[in-house]
Amino acid sequence: MIETEIENIYTDNPEFGSPRVTLELRDRKHKVNEKRVTRVMQKKGLQAITPGPHTSKPHPEHKVYPYLLRGVEIERVDQVWSTDITYIRMPKGYFYLTAIIDWKSRYIIAWSLSNSLESSASVQVLERALQQGRPEIFNTDQGAQ
């Protein structure tokens, strides 16, 4: 069935959108058009994991904070901590890894895995990290969380 084939291609290549999935199906000798592949992918909730155009543009009303670390020499532990979130692809979705690192020691102070991008996971990691110490500067990329 074509729907199963689309799911298999997407699982192996989550960076593929409907145009590339269509080409792969045609390479496998299926007669399909991109409209049908797009419809099936939307129905199944499949979307390429690569960012679309202009995803880095901030919302005009979003306050942009200054970058405090330009030209700063990191000389001691607990001077600068940083946090980030990345995703880990799993067979049926994603896990999100949140970590806080000390810039001087490169020590991971706290981390967690979550199956959602809710901000509560990030807050819990920060609360655990603050039990270990207090940074002078806490650096983030000003993302959604």
XYZ file of C-alpha atoms in Angstrom:
145
model
C 0.000 0.000 0.000
C 1.333 3.462 -0.913
C 0.653 4.931 2.562
C 2.888 2.335 4.206
C 5.594 2.968 1.617
C 5.442 6.714 2.330
C 5.749 6.059 6.080
C 8.751 3.779 5.493
C 10.513 6.365 3.323
C 9.798 9.097 5.865
C 11.027 6.986 8.800
C 14.315 6.343 6.994
C 14.611 9.949 5.771
C 12.724 12.377 8.067
C 14.353 15.290 6.265
C 12.345 14.438 3.126
C 9.281 16.512 2.334
C 6.635 15.482 -0.177
C 8.719 16.386 -3.276
C 11.599 14.094 -2.275
C 9.261 11.335 -1.052
C 7.515 11.507 -4.448
C 10.849 11.117 -6.264
C 11.782 8.157 -4.057
C 8.424 6.481 -4.766
C 8.923 6.969 -8.483
C 12.414 5.444 -8.190
C 10.672 2.456 -6.615
C 8.395 2.261 -9.687
C 5.236 3.677 -8.066
C 3.051 5.903 -10.217
C 2.218 8.823 -7.915
C 1.967 12.564 -8.126
C 3.166 15.022 -5.517
C -0.360 16.160 -4.613
C -1.277 12.666 -3.481
C 1.943 12.251 -1.494
C 1.365 15.650 0.149
C -2.200 14.671 1.063
C -1.095 11.356 2.603
C 1.757 12.985 4.518
C -0.581 15.657 5.925
C -3.148 13.019 6.893
C -0.447 11.038 8.729
C 1.089 14.148 10.320
C 4.423 13.661 8.536
C 6.487 16.784 7.952
C 10.134 17.215 7.029
C 12.248 17.939 10.102
C 14.439 20.456 8.316
C 13.477 24.061 8.945
C 11.473 25.825 6.295
C 12.376 29.218 4.868
C 12.666 32.185 7.224
C 12.387 30.166 10.440
C 15.174 32.193 12.027
C 13.397 35.514 11.649
C 12.246 36.776 15.051
C 8.737 38.063 15.546
C 8.811 41.877 15.257
C 7.386 42.259 18.794
C 9.802 39.741 20.362
C 12.302 41.524 22.590
C 15.891 40.728 21.640
C 18.290 40.683 24.568
C 21.927 41.704 24.117
C 24.589 39.025 23.780
C 26.542 39.362 27.018
C 29.462 37.090 26.188
C 31.049 38.906 23.240
C 34.675 39.478 24.206
C 34.289 37.924 27.679
C 37.080 35.582 28.769
C 35.788 32.551 30.615
C 38.214 32.173 33.531
C 36.424 30.205 36.248
C 33.773 27.609 36.983
C 30.269 29.030 37.535
C 31.122 32.167 35.589
C 28.960 31.171 32.584
C 26.398 28.442 32.184
C 24.568 27.730 28.980
C 21.519 25.699 28.038
C 20.106 24.265 24.870
C 17.524 21.779 23.662
C 18.000 19.247 20.898
C 15.795 16.496 19.577
C 16.497 12.782 19.325
C 14.519 10.913 16.682
C 12.838 7.740 17.883
C 10.841 5.188 15.866
C 7.540 6.781 16.950
C 8.347 10.452 17.444
C 10.998 12.453 19.248
C 12.615 12.922 22.620
C 13.916 16.340 23.556
C 17.200 16.609 25.440
C 17.676 19.708 27.565
C 21.120 20.269 29.087
C 22.893 22.931 31.116
C 26.678 23.114 30.803
C 29.371 25.067 32.609
C 31.515 26.768 29.967
C 34.823 26.573 31.842
C 34.744 22.955 33.001
C 32.493 21.681 30.170
C 30.634 19.789 32.920
C 26.971 18.964 32.294
C 25.357 20.339 35.425
C 21.844 19.041 34.766
C 19.913 17.417 31.929
C 16.611 15.755 31.143
C 14.761 13.905 28.421
C 11.164 14.742 27.619
C 8.682 13.598 24.999
C 7.335 17.141 24.596
C 8.733 20.645 24.211
C 6.762 22.043 27.140
C 8.641 24.729 29.050
C 8.169 22.879 32.358
C 10.916 20.405 31.354
C 13.378 23.277 30.868
C 12.374 24.872 34.171
C 12.901 21.590 36.042
C 16.399 21.214 34.573
C 17.244 24.770 35.629
C 15.925 24.163 39.154
C 18.117 21.045 39.493
C 21.141 22.933 38.162
C 20.642 25.773 40.646
C 20.922 23.239 43.468
C 24.541 22.702 42.299
C 25.567 26.365 42.202
C 24.820 29.810 40.792
C 26.290 31.183 37.562
C 27.227 34.816 37.076
C 25.790 34.616 33.542
C 23.180 32.170 32.273
C 23.280 32.050 28.466
C 20.470 30.757 26.227
C 19.641 31.122 22.556
C 16.332 32.919 23.281
C 14.333 30.030 21.827
C 10.679 29.199 22.398
C 11.102 27.828 25.925
